[in-house]
Coordinates of C-alpha atoms and ligand atoms in Angstrom, one line a residue:
X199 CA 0.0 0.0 0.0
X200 CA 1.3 3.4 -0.9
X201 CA 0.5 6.6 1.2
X202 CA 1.2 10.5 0.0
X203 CA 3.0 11.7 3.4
X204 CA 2.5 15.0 4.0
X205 CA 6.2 15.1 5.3
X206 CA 8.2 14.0 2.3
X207 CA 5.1 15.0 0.0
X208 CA 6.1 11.8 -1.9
X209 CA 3.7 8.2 -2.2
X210 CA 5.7 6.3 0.3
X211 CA 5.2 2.3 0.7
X212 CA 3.8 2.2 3.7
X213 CA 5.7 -0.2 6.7
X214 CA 3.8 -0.2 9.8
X215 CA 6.3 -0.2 13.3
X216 CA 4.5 -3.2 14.3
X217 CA 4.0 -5.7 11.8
X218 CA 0.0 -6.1 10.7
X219 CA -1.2 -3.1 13.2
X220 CA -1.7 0.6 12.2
X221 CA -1.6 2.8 15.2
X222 CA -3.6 5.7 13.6
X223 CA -4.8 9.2 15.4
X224 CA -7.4 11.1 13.6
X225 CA -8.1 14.6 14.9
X226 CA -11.9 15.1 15.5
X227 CA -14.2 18.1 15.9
X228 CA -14.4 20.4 18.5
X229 CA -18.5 20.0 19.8
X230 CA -19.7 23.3 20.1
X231 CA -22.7 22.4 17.2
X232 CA -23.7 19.9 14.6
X233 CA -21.0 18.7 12.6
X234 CA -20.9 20.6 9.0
X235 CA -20.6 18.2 5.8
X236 CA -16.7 19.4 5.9
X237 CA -16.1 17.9 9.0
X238 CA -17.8 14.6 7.6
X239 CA -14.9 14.2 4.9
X240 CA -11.9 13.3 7.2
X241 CA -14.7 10.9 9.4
X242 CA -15.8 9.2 6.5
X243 CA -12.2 8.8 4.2
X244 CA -10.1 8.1 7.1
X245 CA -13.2 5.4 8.2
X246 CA -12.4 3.9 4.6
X247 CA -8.6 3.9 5.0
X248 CA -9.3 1.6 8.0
X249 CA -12.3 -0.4 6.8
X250 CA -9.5 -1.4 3.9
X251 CA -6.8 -1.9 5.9
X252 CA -8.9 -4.9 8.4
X253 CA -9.6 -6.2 5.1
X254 CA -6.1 -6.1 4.2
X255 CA -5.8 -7.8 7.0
X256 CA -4.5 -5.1 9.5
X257 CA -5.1 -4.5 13.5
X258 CA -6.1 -0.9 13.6
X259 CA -6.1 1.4 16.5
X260 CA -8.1 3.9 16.0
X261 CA -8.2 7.2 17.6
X262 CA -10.1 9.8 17.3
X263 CA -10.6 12.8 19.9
X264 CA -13.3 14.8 20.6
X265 CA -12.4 18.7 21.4
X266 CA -14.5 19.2 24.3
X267 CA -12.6 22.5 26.1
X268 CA -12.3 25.5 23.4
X269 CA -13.4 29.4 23.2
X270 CA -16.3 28.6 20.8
X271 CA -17.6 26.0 23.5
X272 CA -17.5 28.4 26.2
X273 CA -18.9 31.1 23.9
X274 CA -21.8 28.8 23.0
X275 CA -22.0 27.9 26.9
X276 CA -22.8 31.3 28.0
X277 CA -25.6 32.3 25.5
X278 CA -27.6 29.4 26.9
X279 CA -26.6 29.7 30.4
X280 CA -25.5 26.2 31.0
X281 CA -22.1 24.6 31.8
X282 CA -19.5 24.1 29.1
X283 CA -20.0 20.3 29.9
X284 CA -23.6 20.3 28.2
X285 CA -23.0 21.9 25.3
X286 CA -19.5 19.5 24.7
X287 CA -21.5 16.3 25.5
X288 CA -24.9 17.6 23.7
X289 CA -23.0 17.3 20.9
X290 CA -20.9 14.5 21.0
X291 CA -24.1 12.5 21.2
X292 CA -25.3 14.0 18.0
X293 CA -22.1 13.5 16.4
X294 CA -21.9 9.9 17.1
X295 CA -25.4 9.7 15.8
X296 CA -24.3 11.2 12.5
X297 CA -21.1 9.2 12.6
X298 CA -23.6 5.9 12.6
X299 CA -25.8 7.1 10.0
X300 CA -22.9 7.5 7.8
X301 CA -21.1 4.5 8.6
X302 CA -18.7 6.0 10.3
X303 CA -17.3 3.1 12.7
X304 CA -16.8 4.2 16.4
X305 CA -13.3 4.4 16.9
X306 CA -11.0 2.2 19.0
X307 CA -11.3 5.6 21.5
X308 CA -13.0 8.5 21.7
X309 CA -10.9 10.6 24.1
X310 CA -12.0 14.2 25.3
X311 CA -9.7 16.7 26.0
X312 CA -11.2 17.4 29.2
X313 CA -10.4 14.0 30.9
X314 CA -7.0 13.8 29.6
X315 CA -5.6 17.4 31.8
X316 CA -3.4 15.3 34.1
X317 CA -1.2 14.0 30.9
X318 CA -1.5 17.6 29.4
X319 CA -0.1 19.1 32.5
X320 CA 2.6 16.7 32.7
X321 CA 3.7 16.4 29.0
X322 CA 3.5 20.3 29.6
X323 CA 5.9 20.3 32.5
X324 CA 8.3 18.2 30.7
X325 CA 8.6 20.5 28.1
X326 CA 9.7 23.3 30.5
X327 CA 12.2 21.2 31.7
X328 CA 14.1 20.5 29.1
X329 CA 13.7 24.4 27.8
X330 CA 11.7 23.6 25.4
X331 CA 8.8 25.7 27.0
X332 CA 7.9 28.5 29.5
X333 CA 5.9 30.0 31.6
X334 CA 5.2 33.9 31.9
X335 CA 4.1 36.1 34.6
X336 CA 0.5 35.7 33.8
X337 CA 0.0 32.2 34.2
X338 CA 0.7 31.1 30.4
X339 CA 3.1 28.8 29.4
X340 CA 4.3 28.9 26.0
X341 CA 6.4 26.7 23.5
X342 CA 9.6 28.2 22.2
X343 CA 9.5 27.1 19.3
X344 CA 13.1 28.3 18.0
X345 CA 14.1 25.9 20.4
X346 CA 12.5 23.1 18.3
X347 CA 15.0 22.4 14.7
X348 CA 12.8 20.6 12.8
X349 CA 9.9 23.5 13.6
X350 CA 8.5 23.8 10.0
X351 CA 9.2 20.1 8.3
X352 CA 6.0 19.0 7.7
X353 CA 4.1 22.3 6.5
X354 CA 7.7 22.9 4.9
X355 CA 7.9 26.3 6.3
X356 CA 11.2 27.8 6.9
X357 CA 10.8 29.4 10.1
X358 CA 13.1 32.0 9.4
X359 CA 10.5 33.2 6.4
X360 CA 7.7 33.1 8.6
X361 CA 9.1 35.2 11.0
X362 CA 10.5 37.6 8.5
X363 CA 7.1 37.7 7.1
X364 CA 5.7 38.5 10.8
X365 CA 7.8 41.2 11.0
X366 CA 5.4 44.1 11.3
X367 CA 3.1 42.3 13.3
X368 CA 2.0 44.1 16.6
X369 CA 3.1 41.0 18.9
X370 CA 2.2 43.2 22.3
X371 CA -0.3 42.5 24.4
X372 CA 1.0 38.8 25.3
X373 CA 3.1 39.6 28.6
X374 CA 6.3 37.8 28.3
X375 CA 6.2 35.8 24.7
X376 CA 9.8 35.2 23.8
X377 CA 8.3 35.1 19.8
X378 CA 5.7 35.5 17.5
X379 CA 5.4 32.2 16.5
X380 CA 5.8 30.4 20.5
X381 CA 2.3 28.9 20.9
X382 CA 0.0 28.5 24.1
X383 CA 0.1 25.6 26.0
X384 CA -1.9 26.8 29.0
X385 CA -3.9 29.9 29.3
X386 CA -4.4 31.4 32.7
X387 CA -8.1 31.4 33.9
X388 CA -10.6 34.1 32.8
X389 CA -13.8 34.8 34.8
X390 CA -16.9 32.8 34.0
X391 CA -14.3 30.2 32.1
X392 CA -13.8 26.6 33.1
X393 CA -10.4 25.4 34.5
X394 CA -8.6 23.5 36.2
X395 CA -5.6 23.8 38.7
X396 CA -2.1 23.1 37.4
X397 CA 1.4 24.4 38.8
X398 CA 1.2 27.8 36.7
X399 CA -2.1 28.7 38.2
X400 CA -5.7 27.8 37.6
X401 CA -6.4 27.9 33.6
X402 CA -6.8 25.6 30.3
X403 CA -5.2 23.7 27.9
X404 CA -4.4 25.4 24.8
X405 CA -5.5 23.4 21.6
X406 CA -2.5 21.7 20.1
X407 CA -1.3 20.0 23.5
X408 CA -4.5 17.3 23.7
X409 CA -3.6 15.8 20.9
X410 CA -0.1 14.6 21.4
X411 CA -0.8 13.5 24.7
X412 CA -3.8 11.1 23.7
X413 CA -2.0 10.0 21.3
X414 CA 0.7 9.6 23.3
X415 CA -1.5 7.9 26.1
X416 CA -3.5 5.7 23.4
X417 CA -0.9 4.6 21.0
X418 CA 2.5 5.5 22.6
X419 CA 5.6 7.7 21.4
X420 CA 5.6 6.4 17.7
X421 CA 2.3 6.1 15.7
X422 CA 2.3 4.7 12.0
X423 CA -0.4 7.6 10.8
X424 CA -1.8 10.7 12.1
X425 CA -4.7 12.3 10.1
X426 CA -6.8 15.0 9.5
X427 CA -8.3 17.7 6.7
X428 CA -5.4 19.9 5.4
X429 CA -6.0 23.1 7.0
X430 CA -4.6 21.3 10.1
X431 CA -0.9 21.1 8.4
X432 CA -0.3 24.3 9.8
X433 CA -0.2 25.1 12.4
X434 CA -2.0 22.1 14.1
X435 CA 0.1 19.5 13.6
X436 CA 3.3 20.9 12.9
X437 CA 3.2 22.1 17.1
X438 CA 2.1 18.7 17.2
X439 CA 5.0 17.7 16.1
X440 CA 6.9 20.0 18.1
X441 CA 5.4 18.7 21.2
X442 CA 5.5 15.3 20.7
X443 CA 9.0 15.2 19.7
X444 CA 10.3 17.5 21.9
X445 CA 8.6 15.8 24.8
X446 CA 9.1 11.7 24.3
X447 CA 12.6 12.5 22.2
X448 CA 11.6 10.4 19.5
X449 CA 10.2 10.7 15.7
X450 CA 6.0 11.2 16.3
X451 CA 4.3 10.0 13.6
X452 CA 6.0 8.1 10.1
X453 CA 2.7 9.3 7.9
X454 CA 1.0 12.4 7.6
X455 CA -2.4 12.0 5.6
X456 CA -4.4 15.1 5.1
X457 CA -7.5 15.3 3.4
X458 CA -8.0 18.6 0.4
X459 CA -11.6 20.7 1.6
X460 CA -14.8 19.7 0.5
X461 CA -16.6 23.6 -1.2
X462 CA -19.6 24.5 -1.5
X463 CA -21.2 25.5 -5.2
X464 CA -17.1 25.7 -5.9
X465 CA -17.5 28.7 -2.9
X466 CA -16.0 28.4 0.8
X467 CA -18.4 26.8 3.3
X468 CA -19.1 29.5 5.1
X469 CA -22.4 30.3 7.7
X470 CA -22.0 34.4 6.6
X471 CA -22.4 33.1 3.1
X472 CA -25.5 31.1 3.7
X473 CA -24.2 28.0 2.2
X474 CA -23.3 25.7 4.4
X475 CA -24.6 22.3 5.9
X476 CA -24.3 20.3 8.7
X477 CA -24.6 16.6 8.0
X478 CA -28.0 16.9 9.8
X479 CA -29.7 19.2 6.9
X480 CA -28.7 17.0 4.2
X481 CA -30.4 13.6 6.5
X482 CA -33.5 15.3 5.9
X483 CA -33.4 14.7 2.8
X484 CA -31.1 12.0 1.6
X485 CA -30.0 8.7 3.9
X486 CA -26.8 9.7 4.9
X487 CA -25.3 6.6 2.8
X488 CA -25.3 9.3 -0.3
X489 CA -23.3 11.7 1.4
X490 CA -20.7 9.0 2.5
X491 CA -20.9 7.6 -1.4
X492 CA -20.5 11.5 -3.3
X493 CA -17.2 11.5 -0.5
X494 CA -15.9 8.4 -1.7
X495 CA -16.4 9.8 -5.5
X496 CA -13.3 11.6 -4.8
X497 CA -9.7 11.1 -4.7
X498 CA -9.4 12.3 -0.9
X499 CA -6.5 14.4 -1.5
X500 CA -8.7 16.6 -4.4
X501 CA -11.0 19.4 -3.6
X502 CA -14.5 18.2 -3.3
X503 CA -17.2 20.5 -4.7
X504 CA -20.8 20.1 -3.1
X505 CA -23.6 21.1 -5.2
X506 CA -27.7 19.7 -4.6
X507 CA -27.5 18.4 -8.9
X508 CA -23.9 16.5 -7.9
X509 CA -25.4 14.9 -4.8
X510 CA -28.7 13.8 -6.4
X511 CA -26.1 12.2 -9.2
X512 CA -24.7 10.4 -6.4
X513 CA -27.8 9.4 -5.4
X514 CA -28.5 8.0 -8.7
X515 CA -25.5 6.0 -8.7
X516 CA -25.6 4.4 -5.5
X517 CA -29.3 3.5 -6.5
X518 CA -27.5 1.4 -9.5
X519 CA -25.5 -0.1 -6.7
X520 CA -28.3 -1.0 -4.9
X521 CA -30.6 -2.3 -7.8
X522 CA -28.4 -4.9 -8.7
X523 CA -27.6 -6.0 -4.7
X524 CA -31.6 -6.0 -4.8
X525 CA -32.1 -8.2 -7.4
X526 CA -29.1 -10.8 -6.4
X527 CA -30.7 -11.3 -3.0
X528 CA -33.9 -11.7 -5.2
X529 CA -32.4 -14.5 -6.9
X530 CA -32.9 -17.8 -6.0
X531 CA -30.8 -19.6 -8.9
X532 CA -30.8 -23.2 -9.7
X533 CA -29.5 -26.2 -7.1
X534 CA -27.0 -28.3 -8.5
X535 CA -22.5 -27.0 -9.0
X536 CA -21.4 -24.3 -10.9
X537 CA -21.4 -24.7 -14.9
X538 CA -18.2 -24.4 -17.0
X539 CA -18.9 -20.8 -17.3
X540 CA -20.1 -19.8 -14.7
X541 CA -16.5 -21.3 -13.2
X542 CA -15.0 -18.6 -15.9
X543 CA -17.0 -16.0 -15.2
X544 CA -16.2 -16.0 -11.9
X545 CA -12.6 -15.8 -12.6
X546 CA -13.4 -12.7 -14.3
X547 CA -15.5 -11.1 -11.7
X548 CA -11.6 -11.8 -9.1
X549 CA -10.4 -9.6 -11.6
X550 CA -12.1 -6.8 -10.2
X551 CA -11.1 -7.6 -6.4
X552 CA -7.6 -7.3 -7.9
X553 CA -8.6 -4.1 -9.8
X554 CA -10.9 -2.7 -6.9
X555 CA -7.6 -3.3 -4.7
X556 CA -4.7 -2.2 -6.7
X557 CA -6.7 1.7 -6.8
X558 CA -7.0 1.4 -3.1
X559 CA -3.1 0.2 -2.3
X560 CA -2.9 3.8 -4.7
X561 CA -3.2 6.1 -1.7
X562 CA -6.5 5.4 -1.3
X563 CA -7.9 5.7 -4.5
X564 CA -11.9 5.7 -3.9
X565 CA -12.6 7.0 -7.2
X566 CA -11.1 4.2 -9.3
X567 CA -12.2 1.7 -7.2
X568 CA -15.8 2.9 -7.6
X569 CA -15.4 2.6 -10.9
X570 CA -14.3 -0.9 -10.5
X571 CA -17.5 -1.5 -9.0
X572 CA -19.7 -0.3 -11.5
X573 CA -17.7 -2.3 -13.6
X574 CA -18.9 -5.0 -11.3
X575 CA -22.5 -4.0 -11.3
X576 CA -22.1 -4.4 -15.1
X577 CA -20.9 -7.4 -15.1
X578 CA -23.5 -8.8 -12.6
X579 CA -26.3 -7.4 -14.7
X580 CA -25.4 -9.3 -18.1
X581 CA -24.1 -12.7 -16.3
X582 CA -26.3 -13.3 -13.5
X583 CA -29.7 -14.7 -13.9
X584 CA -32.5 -16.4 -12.5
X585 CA -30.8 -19.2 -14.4
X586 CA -27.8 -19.2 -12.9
X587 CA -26.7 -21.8 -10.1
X588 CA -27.4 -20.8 -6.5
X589 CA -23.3 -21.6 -5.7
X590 CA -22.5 -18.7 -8.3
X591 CA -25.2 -16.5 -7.0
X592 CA -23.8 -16.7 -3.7
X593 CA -20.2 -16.2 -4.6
X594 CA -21.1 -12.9 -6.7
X595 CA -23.1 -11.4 -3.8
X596 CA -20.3 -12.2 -1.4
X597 CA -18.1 -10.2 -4.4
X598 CA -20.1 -7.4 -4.7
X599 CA -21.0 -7.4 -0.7
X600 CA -17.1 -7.3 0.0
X601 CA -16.5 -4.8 -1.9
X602 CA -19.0 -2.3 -0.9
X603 CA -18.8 -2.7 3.0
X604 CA -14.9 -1.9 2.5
X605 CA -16.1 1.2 1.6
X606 CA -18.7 1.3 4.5
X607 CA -21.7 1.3 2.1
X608 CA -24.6 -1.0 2.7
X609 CA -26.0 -2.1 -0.2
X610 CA -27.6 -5.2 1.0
X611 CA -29.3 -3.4 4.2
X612 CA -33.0 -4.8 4.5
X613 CA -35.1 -1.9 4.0
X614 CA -37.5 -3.0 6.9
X615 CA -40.6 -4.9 4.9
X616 CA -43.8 -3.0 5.2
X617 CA -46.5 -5.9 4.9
X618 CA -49.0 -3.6 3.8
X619 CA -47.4 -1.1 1.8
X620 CA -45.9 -4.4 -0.6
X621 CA -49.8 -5.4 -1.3
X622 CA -50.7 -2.6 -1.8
X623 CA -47.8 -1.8 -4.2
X624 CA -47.7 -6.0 -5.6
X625 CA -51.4 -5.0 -6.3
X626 CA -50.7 -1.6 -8.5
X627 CA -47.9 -3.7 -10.7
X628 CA -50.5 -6.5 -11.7
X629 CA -52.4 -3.9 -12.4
X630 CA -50.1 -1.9 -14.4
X631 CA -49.1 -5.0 -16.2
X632 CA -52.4 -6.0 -17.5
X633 CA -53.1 -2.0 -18.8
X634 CA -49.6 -3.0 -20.9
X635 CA -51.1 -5.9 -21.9
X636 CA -54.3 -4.6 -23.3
X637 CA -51.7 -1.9 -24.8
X638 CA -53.4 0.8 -22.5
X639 CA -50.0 3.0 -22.2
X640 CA -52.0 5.6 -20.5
X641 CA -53.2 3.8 -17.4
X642 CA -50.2 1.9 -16.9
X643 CA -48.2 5.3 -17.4
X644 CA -50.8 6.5 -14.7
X645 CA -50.3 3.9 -12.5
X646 CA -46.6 4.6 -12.3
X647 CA -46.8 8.1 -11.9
X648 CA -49.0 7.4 -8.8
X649 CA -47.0 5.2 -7.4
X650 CA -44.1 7.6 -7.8
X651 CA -46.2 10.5 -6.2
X652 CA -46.3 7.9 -3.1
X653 CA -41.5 7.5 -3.7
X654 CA -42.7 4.1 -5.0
X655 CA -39.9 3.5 -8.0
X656 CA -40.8 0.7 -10.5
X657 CA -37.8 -0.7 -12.4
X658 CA -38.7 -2.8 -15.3
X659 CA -35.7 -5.9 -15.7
X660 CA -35.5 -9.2 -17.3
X661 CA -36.8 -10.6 -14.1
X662 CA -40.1 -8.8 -14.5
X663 CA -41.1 -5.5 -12.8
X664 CA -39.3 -4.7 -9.1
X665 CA -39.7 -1.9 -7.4
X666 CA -38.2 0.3 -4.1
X667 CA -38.7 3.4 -2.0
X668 CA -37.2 6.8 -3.6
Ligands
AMP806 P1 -12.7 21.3 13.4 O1 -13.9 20.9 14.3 O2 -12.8 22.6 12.8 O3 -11.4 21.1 14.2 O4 -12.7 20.2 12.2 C1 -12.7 18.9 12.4 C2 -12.1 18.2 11.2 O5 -12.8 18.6 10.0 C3 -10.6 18.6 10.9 O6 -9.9 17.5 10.4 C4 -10.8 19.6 9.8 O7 -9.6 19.7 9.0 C5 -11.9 19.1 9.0 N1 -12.6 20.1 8.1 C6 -13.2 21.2 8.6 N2 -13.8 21.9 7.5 C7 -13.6 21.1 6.4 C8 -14.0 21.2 5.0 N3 -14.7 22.3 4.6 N4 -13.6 20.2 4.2 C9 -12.9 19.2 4.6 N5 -12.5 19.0 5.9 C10 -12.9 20.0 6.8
ZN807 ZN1 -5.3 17.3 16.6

């Protein structure tokens, strides 16, 4: 499998430390609202990255933090007059609830920022004593990040250019900060904030430290990946980086996978500009399954532009999907072994395993292996039959189920059988298949077009009419 590493922005074969385990951190969302369909993106590629990788045969460890201690959750804490605490879990519920709608699998752990404040104030202190951070009058502790060499190698930033680009900036007003670019570690306690005690004073975490001390507590010094969307390059990850390394003394993470920013109508998702989503709007009115599938579409390292005509496309498509796993779990197939061609065909159908896995071993190639799938679908359409054994009616599900649940899509899910809503709808096909019969196009037209009114769709194939909810 080849990964594009951020660091040496090359497609590197990927060697785990440990042989057959990933040890993978994924930063998560800070819970001050409903996620937005942006935040969705890293969820649902970095979900797929480790769906294929226990297919591959992989141990993952996944983990995935929730930011529960920030500004915006305090902000959003005071206009309803509650404790930052409700508003943080409030919405870590809802998250996981659109994490499950879109497939999203939990992760090995969750961890919140605001349980982990021993480890932050201890990774903290180490960093002061080996100089590589400090506290100032007011109760804030910095990093220095001069101090750190390799400050700038994974957003490839020269920190001498940064500074001398920061020049002119008015750096006054922080008491005591050696540098523009030193960071906060711990902020000193402001009235009506949460905090907690720690041996600079009462205060908070700034954001950067929770994340290489979870990791750190989760997955240990050295972790094969570390994820995210790719406005968290810089400076997110690179003071990661700083920390981590500074603290344990040893290399943080070997990959750095970061995924490009999903637009709206080719605009920045922004709530000023009135277009933008939380994963929540668009359940309303697509199963969240779409949104995960028009994701997919994508190479996750190119932009992703959102539009309503480009999601009801992907609507469409993931419909062709699930026609065909509709009408294979339809098919009851003859008894008796496989016939000479059926044996061939299903050496040709492997072909698309090995095709469906050679774009994925691709950095995660999503787009070309969808296509491998419709190439699938094709191939199901023409070669499998009511005719056809049961043994190669199995085999081809099991294909085409394999293949889709790698990429956390459920084709196959039972839609829940309505008893009365299938006679009523069995009733309107014989119906509409005697008006064709007696060549009376207009009622049987009729009878679709109610039916439709009522997100009834009739499909007319080989094996007669089926239909399914819009
Ligand atoms: P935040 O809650 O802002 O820290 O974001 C959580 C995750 O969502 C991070 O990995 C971000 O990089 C990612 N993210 C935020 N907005 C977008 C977007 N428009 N497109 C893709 N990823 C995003
Ligand atoms: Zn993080």
């Amino acid at each position: 499998m080849k990964i594009f590493n951020t660091l040496s922005r090359r497609k590197e074969e990927f060697r785990p430390i440990e042989e057959n385990k990933v040890r993978m951190y994924v930063c998560g969302p800070t819970v001050y609202n409903l996620i937005h369909i942006g935040n969705a993106r890293p969820m649902i590629v970095f979900d797929t990255f480790r769906r294929y990788m226990e297919y591959r045969g992989f141990e993952v460890n996944y983990v995935s933090n929730f930011t529960d201690v920030d500004d915006k959750i305090i902000k959003a804490a005071n206009e309803e007059g509650v404790e930052a605490g409700v508003i943080s879990e409030r919405y870590i519920k809802e998250c996981k609830k659109d994490m499950a709608a879109m497939n999203v699998k939990e992760a090995t752990v969750h961890p919140k920022a605001t349980c982990e404040i021993q480890g932050m104030i201890d990774m903290i202190s180490t960093l002061i004593d080996k100089g590589y951070a400090y506290p100032t009058a007011d109760g804030t502790v910095y990093y220095r990040v001069n101090r750190f060499k390799d400050y700038g190698k994974l957003s490839h930033k020269k920190l001498e250019d940064l500074e001398a680009g920061h020049r002119f900036i008015n750096v006054t007003g922080e008491d005591g900060k050696e540098d523009p670019f030193d960071f906060v570690l711990w902020k000193p306690k402001k009235e009506g904030e949460i905090s907690w005690p720690s041996p600079w004073g009462d205060g908070r975490p700034g954001w950067h430290i929770e994340c290489s001390v979870m990791s750190k507590k989760y997955l240990g010094d050295e972790i094969d990946i570390h994820a995210g969307g790719e406005d968290l390059i810089f400076p997110h990850h690179e003071n990661e980086i700083a920390q981590s390394e500074a603290a344990n003394g040893k290399p943080f993470s070997r990959y750095w996978m970061h995924n490009a920013f999903l637009n709206i109508d080719n605009k920045k998702m922004s709530k000023s500009e009135g277009n933008f989503f939380t994963v929540r709007d668009i359940s309303e009115k697509y199963d969240l399954q779409v949104l995960r599938f028009f994701m997919l579409q994508a190479h996750y390292r190119s932009p992703l532009n959102f539009s309503a005509s480009l999601m009801e496309a992907a609507k469409n498509s993931l419909d062709r999907i699930r026609i065909c796993a509709k009408t294979l779990k339809e098919l009851d197939g003859k008894d008796g072994s496989m016939t000479n061609e059926e044996e061939a065909f299903l050496k040709e159908a492997d072909e698309y395993t090995r095709r469906f896995n050679e774009a994925m071993d691709d950095d995660l190639n999503t787009a070309d292996a969808i296509s491998v799938v419709f190439e699938l679908v094709r191939f199901i359409n023409s070669n499998v039959s009511a005719a056809s054994s049961k043994e190669f009616i199995v085999k081809i599900k099991d294909l085409l189920f394999t293949l889709t649940d790698v990429l956390g899509l459920t084709v196959f899910e039972d839609e829940g059988v309505d008893e009365t809503l299938t006679a009523y709808v069995e009733q309107k096909i014989k119906e509409r298949t005697e008006a064709k019969k007696a060549k009376d196009f207009a009622t049987a037209d009729a009878i679709r077009d109610e039916l439709l009114s009522k997100g009834i769709i009739l499909e007319d194939t080989r094996e007669g009419v089926k239909w399914r909810k819009a």
